[in-house]
mmCIF file of C-alpha atoms and ligand atoms in Angstrom:
data_model
loop_
_atom_site.group_PDB
_atom_site.id
_atom_site.type_symbol
_atom_site.label_atom_id
_atom_site.label_comp_id
_atom_site.label_asym_id
_atom_site.label_seq_id
_atom_site.Cartn_x
_atom_site.Cartn_y
_atom_site.Cartn_z
ATOM 1 C CA UNK Y 14 -11.569 -77.768 -43.555
ATOM 2 C CA UNK Y 15 -8.457 -78.277 -41.407
ATOM 3 C CA UNK Y 16 -8.930 -77.183 -37.812
ATOM 4 C CA UNK Y 17 -5.971 -74.767 -37.872
ATOM 5 C CA UNK Y 18 -7.724 -72.663 -40.513
ATOM 6 C CA UNK Y 19 -10.750 -71.905 -38.335
ATOM 7 C CA UNK Y 20 -9.212 -69.008 -36.379
ATOM 8 C CA UNK Y 21 -8.672 -67.186 -39.674
ATOM 9 C CA UNK Y 22 -12.375 -66.961 -40.493
ATOM 10 C CA UNK Y 23 -13.197 -64.005 -38.257
ATOM 11 C CA UNK Y 24 -10.254 -62.026 -39.657
ATOM 12 C CA UNK Y 25 -11.389 -62.717 -43.195
ATOM 13 C CA UNK Y 26 -14.972 -61.704 -42.327
ATOM 14 C CA UNK Y 27 -13.638 -58.440 -40.916
ATOM 15 C CA UNK Y 28 -11.643 -57.719 -44.073
ATOM 16 C CA UNK Y 29 -14.676 -58.199 -46.358
ATOM 17 C CA UNK Y 30 -17.708 -56.719 -44.642
ATOM 18 C CA UNK Y 31 -20.978 -57.077 -46.521
ATOM 19 C CA UNK Y 32 -22.307 -53.904 -48.079
ATOM 20 C CA UNK Y 33 -25.044 -53.838 -45.439
ATOM 21 C CA UNK Y 34 -22.561 -53.859 -42.584
ATOM 22 C CA UNK Y 35 -20.528 -51.097 -44.191
ATOM 23 C CA UNK Y 36 -23.371 -48.627 -44.559
ATOM 24 C CA UNK Y 37 -24.953 -49.479 -41.230
ATOM 25 C CA UNK Y 38 -21.757 -49.117 -39.169
ATOM 26 C CA UNK Y 39 -21.078 -45.937 -37.216
ATOM 27 C CA UNK Y 40 -19.060 -43.390 -39.216
ATOM 28 C CA UNK Y 41 -17.852 -39.974 -38.141
ATOM 29 C CA UNK Y 42 -20.535 -38.649 -35.847
ATOM 30 C CA UNK Y 43 -23.123 -41.096 -37.180
ATOM 31 C CA UNK Y 44 -24.484 -43.878 -34.992
ATOM 32 C CA UNK Y 45 -24.766 -47.486 -36.213
ATOM 33 C CA UNK Y 46 -28.177 -48.528 -37.558
ATOM 34 C CA UNK Y 47 -30.032 -50.156 -34.616
ATOM 35 C CA UNK Y 48 -30.638 -53.644 -36.042
ATOM 36 C CA UNK Y 49 -33.968 -54.453 -34.377
ATOM 37 C CA UNK Y 50 -35.795 -51.201 -35.021
ATOM 38 C CA UNK Y 51 -38.688 -52.761 -36.983
ATOM 39 C CA UNK Y 52 -39.648 -54.572 -33.801
ATOM 40 C CA UNK Y 53 -39.690 -51.446 -31.632
ATOM 41 C CA UNK Y 54 -43.092 -50.546 -30.165
ATOM 42 C CA UNK Y 55 -45.140 -47.482 -31.012
ATOM 43 C CA UNK Y 56 -44.803 -44.291 -28.939
ATOM 44 C CA UNK Y 57 -46.346 -41.706 -31.250
ATOM 45 C CA UNK Y 58 -47.513 -40.759 -34.726
ATOM 46 C CA UNK Y 59 -47.351 -37.713 -36.915
ATOM 47 C CA UNK Y 60 -48.642 -36.471 -40.240
ATOM 48 C CA UNK Y 61 -46.625 -33.659 -41.822
ATOM 49 C CA UNK Y 62 -48.176 -31.149 -44.180
ATOM 50 C CA UNK Y 63 -44.770 -29.720 -45.189
ATOM 51 C CA UNK Y 64 -43.703 -32.874 -47.001
ATOM 52 C CA UNK Y 65 -46.960 -34.858 -47.200
ATOM 53 C CA UNK Y 66 -45.810 -37.756 -45.095
ATOM 54 C CA UNK Y 67 -46.893 -40.076 -42.299
ATOM 55 C CA UNK Y 68 -44.520 -40.979 -39.487
ATOM 56 C CA UNK Y 69 -44.468 -43.674 -36.819
ATOM 57 C CA UNK Y 70 -42.341 -42.895 -33.778
ATOM 58 C CA UNK Y 71 -41.167 -46.137 -32.169
ATOM 59 C CA UNK Y 72 -39.025 -46.910 -29.138
ATOM 60 C CA UNK Y 73 -36.818 -49.741 -27.927
ATOM 61 C CA UNK Y 74 -37.724 -51.408 -24.599
ATOM 62 C CA UNK Y 75 -35.868 -48.792 -22.509
ATOM 63 C CA UNK Y 76 -37.696 -45.969 -24.305
ATOM 64 C CA UNK Y 77 -41.145 -47.620 -24.163
ATOM 65 C CA UNK Y 78 -40.808 -48.341 -20.443
ATOM 66 C CA UNK Y 79 -39.760 -44.737 -19.799
ATOM 67 C CA UNK Y 80 -42.652 -43.457 -21.926
ATOM 68 C CA UNK Y 81 -45.222 -45.575 -20.068
ATOM 69 C CA UNK Y 82 -43.801 -44.573 -16.687
ATOM 70 C CA UNK Y 83 -43.866 -40.894 -17.701
ATOM 71 C CA UNK Y 84 -40.096 -40.650 -17.176
ATOM 72 C CA UNK Y 85 -39.083 -38.820 -20.329
ATOM 73 C CA UNK Y 86 -37.503 -35.636 -19.066
ATOM 74 C CA UNK Y 87 -34.752 -36.613 -19.347
ATOM 75 C CA UNK Y 88 -35.122 -39.882 -21.252
ATOM 76 C CA UNK Y 89 -32.917 -42.614 -19.678
ATOM 77 C CA UNK Y 90 -29.565 -43.563 -21.173
ATOM 78 C CA UNK Y 91 -30.055 -46.499 -23.534
ATOM 79 C CA UNK Y 92 -33.352 -45.179 -24.890
ATOM 80 C CA UNK Y 93 -33.567 -45.375 -28.691
ATOM 81 C CA UNK Y 94 -36.226 -43.484 -30.638
ATOM 82 C CA UNK Y 95 -36.878 -44.347 -34.281
ATOM 83 C CA UNK Y 96 -38.910 -42.326 -36.734
ATOM 84 C CA UNK Y 97 -40.201 -44.263 -39.762
ATOM 85 C CA UNK Y 98 -41.340 -41.967 -42.568
ATOM 86 C CA UNK Y 99 -43.602 -42.829 -45.498
ATOM 87 C CA UNK Y 100 -44.863 -40.574 -48.282
ATOM 88 C CA UNK Y 101 -48.623 -40.297 -47.893
ATOM 89 C CA UNK Y 102 -51.438 -41.037 -50.349
ATOM 90 C CA UNK Y 103 -55.208 -41.083 -50.279
ATOM 91 C CA UNK Y 104 -56.791 -44.484 -49.707
ATOM 92 C CA UNK Y 105 -58.523 -45.751 -52.858
ATOM 93 C CA UNK Y 106 -60.990 -47.789 -50.795
ATOM 94 C CA UNK Y 107 -61.796 -45.127 -48.197
ATOM 95 C CA UNK Y 108 -61.059 -41.622 -49.525
ATOM 96 C CA UNK Y 109 -61.245 -39.925 -46.111
ATOM 97 C CA UNK Y 110 -58.184 -41.941 -45.071
ATOM 98 C CA UNK Y 111 -54.597 -40.846 -45.741
ATOM 99 C CA UNK Y 112 -52.278 -43.860 -45.676
ATOM 100 C CA UNK Y 113 -48.611 -44.723 -46.295
ATOM 101 C CA UNK Y 114 -47.251 -44.739 -49.834
ATOM 102 C CA UNK Y 115 -43.543 -45.422 -50.544
ATOM 103 C CA UNK Y 116 -41.115 -45.739 -47.630
ATOM 104 C CA UNK Y 117 -38.949 -42.599 -47.292
ATOM 105 C CA UNK Y 118 -36.453 -42.911 -44.454
ATOM 106 C CA UNK Y 119 -35.783 -43.906 -40.906
ATOM 107 C CA UNK Y 120 -34.128 -41.585 -38.368
ATOM 108 C CA UNK Y 121 -32.826 -42.404 -34.906
ATOM 109 C CA UNK Y 122 -31.866 -40.777 -31.639
ATOM 110 C CA UNK Y 123 -29.895 -42.824 -29.085
ATOM 111 C CA UNK Y 124 -29.603 -41.398 -25.593
ATOM 112 C CA UNK Y 125 -26.214 -41.505 -23.876
ATOM 113 C CA UNK Y 126 -25.462 -38.258 -22.124
ATOM 114 C CA UNK Y 127 -21.739 -39.016 -21.698
ATOM 115 C CA UNK Y 128 -20.947 -40.553 -25.100
ATOM 116 C CA UNK Y 129 -22.969 -37.980 -27.046
ATOM 117 C CA UNK Y 130 -22.362 -34.949 -24.841
ATOM 118 C CA UNK Y 131 -21.277 -32.929 -27.902
ATOM 119 C CA UNK Y 132 -24.668 -33.424 -29.629
ATOM 120 C CA UNK Y 133 -27.144 -32.678 -26.833
ATOM 121 C CA UNK Y 134 -26.786 -36.099 -25.146
ATOM 122 C CA UNK Y 135 -28.189 -37.978 -28.147
ATOM 123 C CA UNK Y 136 -26.533 -39.859 -31.018
ATOM 124 C CA UNK Y 137 -28.170 -39.112 -34.382
ATOM 125 C CA UNK Y 138 -28.511 -41.000 -37.650
ATOM 126 C CA UNK Y 139 -30.731 -41.230 -40.692
ATOM 127 C CA UNK Y 140 -30.975 -43.792 -43.513
ATOM 128 C CA UNK Y 141 -32.821 -42.946 -46.697
ATOM 129 C CA UNK Y 142 -35.019 -45.149 -48.881
ATOM 130 C CA UNK Y 143 -35.399 -48.899 -49.199
ATOM 131 C CA UNK Y 144 -31.633 -49.085 -49.871
ATOM 132 C CA UNK Y 145 -31.038 -47.410 -46.489
ATOM 133 C CA UNK Y 146 -28.464 -44.999 -47.859
ATOM 134 C CA UNK Y 147 -26.907 -43.270 -44.855
ATOM 135 C CA UNK Y 148 -27.428 -39.521 -44.654
ATOM 136 C CA UNK Y 149 -23.872 -38.535 -43.835
ATOM 137 C CA UNK Y 150 -23.170 -35.028 -44.988
ATOM 138 C CA UNK Y 151 -20.286 -33.713 -42.880
ATOM 139 C CA UNK Y 152 -21.636 -32.103 -39.736
ATOM 140 C CA UNK Y 153 -25.169 -33.446 -40.347
ATOM 141 C CA UNK Y 154 -25.808 -33.970 -36.636
ATOM 142 C CA UNK Y 155 -25.600 -30.208 -36.145
ATOM 143 C CA UNK Y 156 -28.667 -29.880 -38.399
ATOM 144 C CA UNK Y 157 -30.588 -32.412 -36.340
ATOM 145 C CA UNK Y 158 -29.635 -30.734 -33.060
ATOM 146 C CA UNK Y 159 -30.438 -27.260 -34.405
ATOM 147 C CA UNK Y 160 -33.986 -28.184 -35.362
ATOM 148 C CA UNK Y 161 -34.573 -30.253 -32.224
ATOM 149 C CA UNK Y 162 -33.374 -27.330 -30.062
ATOM 150 C CA UNK Y 163 -36.987 -26.069 -30.332
ATOM 151 C CA UNK Y 164 -37.791 -28.807 -27.817
ATOM 152 C CA UNK Y 165 -34.681 -28.515 -25.679
ATOM 153 C CA UNK Y 166 -36.933 -28.347 -22.591
ATOM 154 C CA UNK Y 167 -38.340 -31.791 -23.526
ATOM 155 C CA UNK Y 168 -34.857 -33.341 -23.640
ATOM 156 C CA UNK Y 169 -34.636 -32.476 -27.373
ATOM 157 C CA UNK Y 170 -37.528 -34.811 -28.270
ATOM 158 C CA UNK Y 171 -40.625 -33.547 -30.108
ATOM 159 C CA UNK Y 172 -42.858 -36.570 -29.535
ATOM 160 C CA UNK Y 173 -44.898 -36.734 -26.340
ATOM 161 C CA UNK Y 174 -45.974 -40.378 -25.853
ATOM 162 C CA UNK Y 175 -49.529 -40.927 -27.129
ATOM 163 C CA UNK Y 176 -52.151 -41.253 -24.379
ATOM 164 C CA UNK Y 177 -53.095 -44.912 -23.711
ATOM 165 C CA UNK Y 178 -55.610 -46.651 -21.404
ATOM 166 C CA UNK K 24 -55.524 -68.137 7.219
ATOM 167 C CA UNK K 25 -56.329 -71.822 7.821
ATOM 168 C CA UNK K 26 -55.133 -74.130 5.035
ATOM 169 C CA UNK K 27 -58.572 -75.694 4.436
ATOM 170 C CA UNK K 28 -59.959 -72.310 3.381
ATOM 171 C CA UNK K 29 -57.516 -71.891 0.486
ATOM 172 C CA UNK K 30 -59.409 -74.014 -2.074
ATOM 173 C CA UNK K 31 -62.373 -71.638 -1.711
ATOM 174 C CA UNK K 32 -60.518 -68.593 -2.980
ATOM 175 C CA UNK K 33 -60.755 -69.348 -6.719
ATOM 176 C CA UNK K 34 -64.508 -69.926 -6.418
ATOM 177 C CA UNK K 35 -64.939 -66.629 -4.611
ATOM 178 C CA UNK K 36 -62.845 -64.844 -7.248
ATOM 179 C CA UNK K 37 -65.041 -66.287 -9.959
ATOM 180 C CA UNK K 38 -68.203 -65.088 -8.271
ATOM 181 C CA UNK K 39 -66.916 -61.515 -7.988
ATOM 182 C CA UNK K 40 -64.990 -60.642 -11.140
ATOM 183 C CA UNK K 41 -63.295 -57.263 -11.150
ATOM 184 C CA UNK K 42 -64.933 -54.591 -13.269
ATOM 185 C CA UNK K 43 -62.027 -54.835 -15.706
ATOM 186 C CA UNK K 44 -62.536 -58.553 -16.240
ATOM 187 C CA UNK K 45 -66.241 -58.048 -16.803
ATOM 188 C CA UNK K 46 -65.927 -55.433 -19.520
ATOM 189 C CA UNK K 47 -62.980 -57.099 -21.226
ATOM 190 C CA UNK K 48 -64.525 -60.562 -21.395
ATOM 191 C CA UNK K 49 -66.246 -61.786 -24.556
ATOM 192 C CA UNK K 50 -69.983 -61.038 -24.587
ATOM 193 C CA UNK K 51 -72.531 -61.881 -27.235
ATOM 194 C CA UNK K 52 -70.678 -61.631 -30.510
ATOM 195 C CA UNK K 53 -67.905 -59.494 -28.989
ATOM 196 C CA UNK K 54 -64.391 -60.861 -28.623
ATOM 197 C CA UNK K 55 -62.399 -60.503 -25.379
ATOM 198 C CA UNK K 56 -59.989 -57.563 -25.200
ATOM 199 C CA UNK K 57 -56.570 -58.915 -26.294
ATOM 200 C CA UNK K 58 -54.513 -58.188 -23.150
ATOM 201 C CA UNK K 59 -51.125 -57.501 -24.751
ATOM 202 C CA UNK K 60 -52.207 -55.189 -27.554
ATOM 203 C CA UNK K 61 -50.061 -52.224 -26.460
ATOM 204 C CA UNK K 62 -47.025 -54.376 -27.201
ATOM 205 C CA UNK K 63 -48.137 -55.316 -30.716
ATOM 206 C CA UNK K 64 -45.870 -54.065 -33.513
ATOM 207 C CA UNK K 65 -46.749 -51.496 -36.139
ATOM 208 C CA UNK K 66 -48.176 -52.602 -39.503
ATOM 209 C CA UNK K 67 -49.689 -49.372 -40.791
ATOM 210 C CA UNK K 68 -50.867 -45.834 -40.085
ATOM 211 C CA UNK K 69 -53.756 -43.664 -41.102
ATOM 212 C CA UNK K 70 -54.972 -40.113 -40.747
ATOM 213 C CA UNK K 71 -58.715 -39.631 -41.191
ATOM 214 C CA UNK K 72 -60.194 -36.350 -42.385
ATOM 215 C CA UNK K 73 -63.774 -37.459 -41.583
ATOM 216 C CA UNK K 74 -63.213 -37.438 -37.841
ATOM 217 C CA UNK K 75 -59.857 -35.656 -37.534
ATOM 218 C CA UNK K 76 -57.959 -38.555 -36.056
ATOM 219 C CA UNK K 77 -54.675 -40.430 -36.256
ATOM 220 C CA UNK K 78 -54.584 -44.217 -36.182
ATOM 221 C CA UNK K 79 -51.874 -46.805 -35.585
ATOM 222 C CA UNK K 80 -52.599 -50.265 -36.978
ATOM 223 C CA UNK K 81 -50.706 -52.863 -34.958
ATOM 224 C CA UNK K 82 -50.462 -56.648 -35.185
ATOM 225 C CA UNK K 83 -49.657 -59.536 -32.862
ATOM 226 C CA UNK K 84 -46.713 -61.796 -33.760
ATOM 227 C CA UNK K 85 -48.789 -63.982 -36.111
ATOM 228 C CA UNK K 86 -50.050 -60.898 -37.970
ATOM 229 C CA UNK K 87 -46.655 -59.166 -38.163
ATOM 230 C CA UNK K 88 -44.968 -62.303 -39.496
ATOM 231 C CA UNK K 89 -47.685 -62.698 -42.120
ATOM 232 C CA UNK K 90 -47.397 -59.010 -43.072
ATOM 233 C CA UNK K 91 -43.611 -59.221 -43.486
ATOM 234 C CA UNK K 92 -43.880 -62.429 -45.499
ATOM 235 C CA UNK K 93 -46.538 -60.865 -47.727
ATOM 236 C CA UNK K 94 -49.024 -63.587 -46.725
ATOM 237 C CA UNK K 95 -52.084 -61.504 -45.996
ATOM 238 C CA UNK K 96 -54.678 -62.787 -48.450
ATOM 239 C CA UNK K 97 -56.001 -64.516 -46.484
ATOM 240 C CA UNK K 98 -54.435 -63.540 -43.166
ATOM 241 C CA UNK K 99 -53.571 -66.667 -41.113
ATOM 242 C CA UNK K 100 -55.792 -67.884 -38.286
ATOM 243 C CA UNK K 101 -54.520 -66.426 -35.013
ATOM 244 C CA UNK K 102 -53.688 -63.050 -36.553
ATOM 245 C CA UNK K 103 -54.903 -60.125 -34.442
ATOM 246 C CA UNK K 104 -55.074 -56.596 -35.835
ATOM 247 C CA UNK K 105 -55.534 -53.636 -33.488
ATOM 248 C CA UNK K 106 -56.403 -50.099 -34.464
ATOM 249 C CA UNK K 107 -55.510 -47.434 -31.884
ATOM 250 C CA UNK K 108 -57.285 -44.141 -32.531
ATOM 251 C CA UNK K 109 -56.402 -40.706 -31.193
ATOM 252 C CA UNK K 110 -58.061 -37.362 -31.864
ATOM 253 C CA UNK K 111 -55.565 -35.209 -33.746
ATOM 254 C CA UNK K 112 -54.160 -31.751 -32.978
ATOM 255 C CA UNK K 113 -51.611 -29.416 -34.460
ATOM 256 C CA UNK K 114 -48.175 -29.552 -32.837
ATOM 257 C CA UNK K 115 -47.458 -26.379 -30.863
ATOM 258 C CA UNK K 116 -43.708 -26.756 -31.422
ATOM 259 C CA UNK K 117 -43.848 -27.626 -35.132
ATOM 260 C CA UNK K 118 -47.064 -26.378 -36.751
ATOM 261 C CA UNK K 119 -46.678 -28.460 -39.934
ATOM 262 C CA UNK K 120 -47.036 -31.585 -37.787
ATOM 263 C CA UNK K 121 -50.385 -33.140 -36.837
ATOM 264 C CA UNK K 122 -50.003 -35.282 -33.731
ATOM 265 C CA UNK K 123 -52.153 -37.330 -31.321
ATOM 266 C CA UNK K 124 -54.426 -35.551 -28.865
ATOM 267 C CA UNK K 125 -56.749 -37.509 -26.508
ATOM 268 C CA UNK K 126 -57.037 -41.283 -26.904
ATOM 269 C CA UNK K 127 -60.340 -42.250 -28.576
ATOM 270 C CA UNK K 128 -60.697 -46.012 -28.889
ATOM 271 C CA UNK K 129 -59.128 -49.296 -29.802
ATOM 272 C CA UNK K 130 -60.709 -51.761 -32.250
ATOM 273 C CA UNK K 131 -59.712 -55.349 -33.013
ATOM 274 C CA UNK K 132 -60.109 -58.047 -35.611
ATOM 275 C CA UNK K 133 -59.140 -61.625 -34.687
ATOM 276 C CA UNK K 134 -58.849 -64.114 -37.532
ATOM 277 C CA UNK K 135 -60.379 -67.560 -37.053
ATOM 278 C CA UNK K 136 -62.253 -68.672 -40.118
ATOM 279 C CA UNK K 137 -64.101 -71.502 -38.334
ATOM 280 C CA UNK K 138 -64.976 -69.788 -35.043
ATOM 281 C CA UNK K 139 -66.017 -66.510 -36.697
ATOM 282 C CA UNK K 140 -67.482 -67.917 -39.908
ATOM 283 C CA UNK K 141 -70.679 -65.909 -39.329
ATOM 284 C CA UNK K 142 -68.782 -62.579 -39.361
ATOM 285 C CA UNK K 143 -66.506 -62.932 -42.394
ATOM 286 C CA UNK K 144 -63.924 -65.115 -40.620
ATOM 287 C CA UNK K 145 -62.960 -62.389 -38.150
ATOM 288 C CA UNK K 146 -63.986 -61.688 -34.536
ATOM 289 C CA UNK K 147 -64.694 -57.984 -33.931
ATOM 290 C CA UNK K 148 -64.538 -55.729 -30.871
ATOM 291 C CA UNK K 149 -64.110 -52.098 -29.939
ATOM 292 C CA UNK K 150 -63.443 -50.379 -26.600
ATOM 293 C CA UNK K 151 -63.981 -46.648 -26.244
ATOM 294 C CA UNK K 152 -61.967 -44.081 -24.280
ATOM 295 C CA UNK K 153 -59.472 -44.389 -21.463
ATOM 296 C CA UNK K 154 -62.112 -46.329 -19.486
ATOM 297 C CA UNK K 155 -62.273 -48.854 -22.322
ATOM 298 C CA UNK K 156 -66.053 -48.964 -22.379
ATOM 299 C CA UNK K 157 -67.014 -51.829 -24.692
ATOM 300 C CA UNK K 158 -68.965 -50.869 -27.789
ATOM 301 C CA UNK K 159 -71.644 -53.516 -27.558
ATOM 302 C CA UNK K 160 -74.771 -52.384 -29.288
ATOM 303 C CA UNK K 161 -76.716 -55.501 -30.294
ATOM 304 C CA UNK K 162 -75.572 -56.654 -33.709
ATOM 305 C CA UNK K 163 -72.633 -54.247 -33.754
ATOM 306 C CA UNK K 164 -70.427 -56.739 -35.622
ATOM 307 C CA UNK K 165 -72.744 -56.442 -38.609
ATOM 308 C CA UNK K 166 -71.780 -52.737 -38.828
ATOM 309 C CA UNK K 167 -68.091 -53.615 -38.798
ATOM 310 C CA UNK K 168 -68.508 -56.301 -41.454
ATOM 311 C CA UNK K 169 -70.695 -54.072 -43.632
ATOM 312 C CA UNK K 170 -68.117 -51.300 -43.822
ATOM 313 C CA UNK K 171 -65.185 -53.710 -44.207
ATOM 314 C CA UNK K 172 -66.990 -55.467 -47.066
ATOM 315 C CA UNK K 173 -65.500 -52.720 -49.274
ATOM 316 C CA UNK K 174 -62.218 -54.646 -48.906
ATOM 317 C CA UNK K 175 -63.652 -58.151 -49.061
ATOM 318 C CA UNK K 176 -61.050 -58.991 -51.731
ATOM 319 C CA UNK K 177 -58.285 -58.120 -49.212
ATOM 320 C CA UNK K 178 -59.690 -60.572 -46.635
ATOM 321 C CA UNK K 179 -61.840 -57.746 -45.172
ATOM 322 C CA UNK K 180 -58.781 -55.736 -44.091
ATOM 323 C CA UNK K 181 -58.229 -52.132 -45.249
ATOM 324 C CA UNK K 182 -54.601 -51.788 -44.190
ATOM 325 C CA UNK K 183 -51.873 -52.906 -46.580
ATOM 326 C CA UNK K 184 -48.669 -53.350 -44.551
ATOM 327 C CA UNK K 185 -46.448 -50.261 -44.830
ATOM 328 C CA UNK K 186 -43.414 -50.729 -47.107
ATOM 329 C CA UNK K 187 -40.230 -51.374 -45.101
ATOM 330 C CA UNK K 188 -36.522 -51.850 -46.037
HETATM 331 C C1 HEC Q 27 -36.587 -29.147 -39.832
HETATM 332 C C2 HEC Q 27 -36.620 -29.670 -38.474
HETATM 333 C C3 HEC Q 27 -35.991 -30.996 -38.171
HETATM 334 C C4 HEC Q 27 -34.740 -31.463 -38.520
HETATM 335 C C5 HEC Q 27 -33.645 -30.764 -39.337
HETATM 336 C C6 HEC Q 27 -34.619 -32.771 -37.919
HETATM 337 N N1 HEC Q 27 -35.749 -33.099 -37.236
HETATM 338 FE FE1 HEC Q 27 -36.095 -34.817 -36.233
HETATM 339 N N2 HEC Q 27 -37.996 -34.244 -35.874
HETATM 340 C C7 HEC Q 27 -38.559 -33.043 -36.253
HETATM 341 C C8 HEC Q 27 -39.945 -33.029 -35.852
HETATM 342 C C9 HEC Q 27 -40.939 -31.892 -36.046
HETATM 343 C C10 HEC Q 27 -40.192 -34.250 -35.231
HETATM 344 C C11 HEC Q 27 -41.523 -34.752 -34.646
HETATM 345 C C12 HEC Q 27 -42.122 -35.850 -35.519
HETATM 346 C C13 HEC Q 27 -42.542 -35.335 -36.865
HETATM 347 O O1 HEC Q 27 -43.573 -34.681 -36.946
HETATM 348 O O2 HEC Q 27 -41.804 -35.563 -37.845
HETATM 349 C C14 HEC Q 27 -38.940 -34.973 -35.252
HETATM 350 C C15 HEC Q 27 -38.784 -36.231 -34.699
HETATM 351 C C16 HEC Q 27 -37.621 -36.961 -34.731
HETATM 352 C C17 HEC Q 27 -37.458 -38.258 -34.107
HETATM 353 C C18 HEC Q 27 -38.483 -38.941 -33.212
HETATM 354 C C19 HEC Q 27 -38.312 -38.389 -31.774
HETATM 355 C C20 HEC Q 27 -38.839 -36.963 -31.628
HETATM 356 O O3 HEC Q 27 -38.030 -36.043 -31.379
HETATM 357 O O4 HEC Q 27 -40.042 -36.778 -31.777
HETATM 358 C C21 HEC Q 27 -36.216 -38.673 -34.414
HETATM 359 C C22 HEC Q 27 -35.581 -39.994 -33.987
HETATM 360 C C23 HEC Q 27 -35.582 -37.650 -35.208
HETATM 361 N N3 HEC Q 27 -36.467 -36.614 -35.386
HETATM 362 C C24 HEC Q 27 -34.284 -37.716 -35.701
HETATM 363 C C25 HEC Q 27 -33.698 -36.708 -36.450
HETATM 364 C C26 HEC Q 27 -32.375 -36.813 -37.061
HETATM 365 C C27 HEC Q 27 -31.451 -38.007 -36.951
HETATM 366 C C28 HEC Q 27 -32.148 -35.642 -37.723
HETATM 367 C C29 HEC Q 27 -30.976 -35.204 -38.534
HETATM 368 C C30 HEC Q 27 -30.451 -36.146 -39.506
HETATM 369 C C31 HEC Q 27 -33.335 -34.819 -37.530
HETATM 370 N N4 HEC Q 27 -34.242 -35.487 -36.736
HETATM 371 C C32 HEC Q 27 -33.483 -33.546 -38.056
HETATM 372 C C33 HEC Q 27 -37.922 -32.010 -36.884
HETATM 373 C C34 HEC Q 27 -36.626 -32.055 -37.391
HETATM 374 C C1 HEC Q 28 -67.496 -46.518 -41.682
HETATM 375 C C2 HEC Q 28 -66.605 -47.609 -42.028
HETATM 376 C C3 HEC Q 28 -66.093 -48.512 -40.969
HETATM 377 C C4 HEC Q 28 -66.761 -49.152 -39.961
HETATM 378 C C5 HEC Q 28 -68.240 -49.075 -39.606
HETATM 379 C C6 HEC Q 28 -65.785 -49.947 -39.256
HETATM 380 N N1 HEC Q 28 -64.550 -49.799 -39.815
HETATM 381 FE FE1 HEC Q 28 -62.839 -50.693 -39.210
HETATM 382 N N2 HEC Q 28 -61.788 -49.626 -40.572
HETATM 383 C C7 HEC Q 28 -62.324 -48.733 -41.488
HETATM 384 C C8 HEC Q 28 -61.240 -48.172 -42.266
HETATM 385 C C9 HEC Q 28 -61.359 -47.148 -43.380
HETATM 386 C C10 HEC Q 28 -60.061 -48.724 -41.778
HETATM 387 C C11 HEC Q 28 -58.620 -48.426 -42.250
HETATM 388 C C12 HEC Q 28 -57.872 -47.615 -41.183
HETATM 389 C C13 HEC Q 28 -58.440 -46.237 -41.016
HETATM 390 O O1 HEC Q 28 -58.187 -45.376 -41.863
HETATM 391 O O2 HEC Q 28 -59.171 -46.014 -40.032
HETATM 392 C C14 HEC Q 28 -60.436 -49.644 -40.731
HETATM 393 C C15 HEC Q 28 -59.538 -50.423 -40.040
HETATM 394 C C16 HEC Q 28 -59.864 -51.292 -39.026
HETATM 395 C C17 HEC Q 28 -58.910 -52.123 -38.345
HETATM 396 C C18 HEC Q 28 -57.443 -52.279 -38.723
HETATM 397 C C19 HEC Q 28 -57.352 -53.358 -39.831
HETATM 398 C C20 HEC Q 28 -57.835 -52.851 -41.181
HETATM 399 O O3 HEC Q 28 -58.882 -53.356 -41.686
HETATM 400 O O4 HEC Q 28 -57.216 -51.905 -41.724
HETATM 401 C C21 HEC Q 28 -59.602 -52.788 -37.370
HETATM 402 C C22 HEC Q 28 -59.009 -53.772 -36.381
HETATM 403 C C23 HEC Q 28 -60.985 -52.375 -37.455
HETATM 404 N N3 HEC Q 28 -61.112 -51.455 -38.490
HETATM 405 C C24 HEC Q 28 -62.002 -52.840 -36.630
HETATM 406 C C25 HEC Q 28 -63.330 -52.445 -36.757
HETATM 407 C C26 HEC Q 28 -64.380 -52.844 -35.838
HETATM 408 C C27 HEC Q 28 -64.196 -53.759 -34.648
HETATM 409 C C28 HEC Q 28 -65.538 -52.252 -36.266
HETATM 410 C C29 HEC Q 28 -66.906 -52.294 -35.674
HETATM 411 C C30 HEC Q 28 -67.056 -52.096 -34.255
HETATM 412 C C31 HEC Q 28 -65.175 -51.478 -37.439
HETATM 413 N N4 HEC Q 28 -63.852 -51.616 -37.725
HETATM 414 C C32 HEC Q 28 -66.089 -50.731 -38.160
HETATM 415 C C33 HEC Q 28 -63.645 -48.466 -41.659
HETATM 416 C C34 HEC Q 28 -64.674 -48.914 -40.852
#
């Protein structure tokens, strides 16, 4: 390729984003999908009887350090919390165990009290299924904030970090 | 302190190990406590109705890479699986949610088919409570292996890695 063509590549890449980039980018009030979330560390767990699911609550480094230091009210700016949700099923090999079935969704909260002042200091986003279809009904973040207002006195976060040695 | 005394310090340290080092060291057929386990990444979850508990199944880098590549039968040597167990309770703020209560124990399996040939190719260990009291009844590893023999055809591991996008 001739050298003078090289500067055009980034422009071209911008004009034709991959499908993944499109659906993971921020849109309206939705945050961008945090790329490294599968490598976040565990902060809590939950099993929900209302929709028969198991959930892992993970945090990025900022969130995990805050959790371990007990500094979660408020959580520091830069903290990201991820909730991975699986449908549950009974273990075939050990019937007393309830274990993950199909992957359902992943939801996020990103703390930035200035940037997200309009939505309780957190940016919100949810991606559904293995295809990670963004949940982007207009005004969806109001739903998130409304339900999380139950735990307004815990900086809008339900999960208390699991006790550890 | 005089310089000629310095070489004596490591010997002294060896003679008087801290309590933590003592209980975390390998003993009999018990493995040493893997120091970094709280930073392992999540592979699976479980809720158990037999003892009302929630469990996070985590892996070290070798285990997580194998899990994501679908190469878990057999798991590679060097893989470490950790199971963190908490008693469960109902969430006060969201009654349909079952969440961790007090920390119960952490159990490990370390894969090394040569070193641990006598115990199904895995080293076994469990530490109980916040004090991490080692579970070291004589012959305890036989109990672990006996129960896990149910999943002998899955390389003695119950957990199938949770589906992820
Ligand atoms: C009907 C109530 C409800 C709604 C609506 C809701 N949440 Fe939650 N959320 C919860 C509960 C309860 C938890 C605690 C974990 C669990 O049991 O699921 C939680 C946990 C979370 C967590 C983990 C941190 C924490 O607070 O524990 C994230 C991240 C999250 N929700 C994001 C969202 C997003 C994004 C939306 C909107 C798209 C949303 N939530 C809407 C009830 C709700
Ligand atoms: C009564 C049966 C039973 C005994 C005894 C038992 N386990 Fe397990 N173990 C299970 C089951 C079932 C799971 C799957 C996760 C869950 O639901 O608890 C499991 C999971 C594990 C895991 C996570 C990897 C996997 O196989 O899913 C580790 C690590 C582990 N056990 C270690 C031990 C150690 C160490 C001992 C002995 C000190 C032990 N286990 C004894 C039933 C048992």
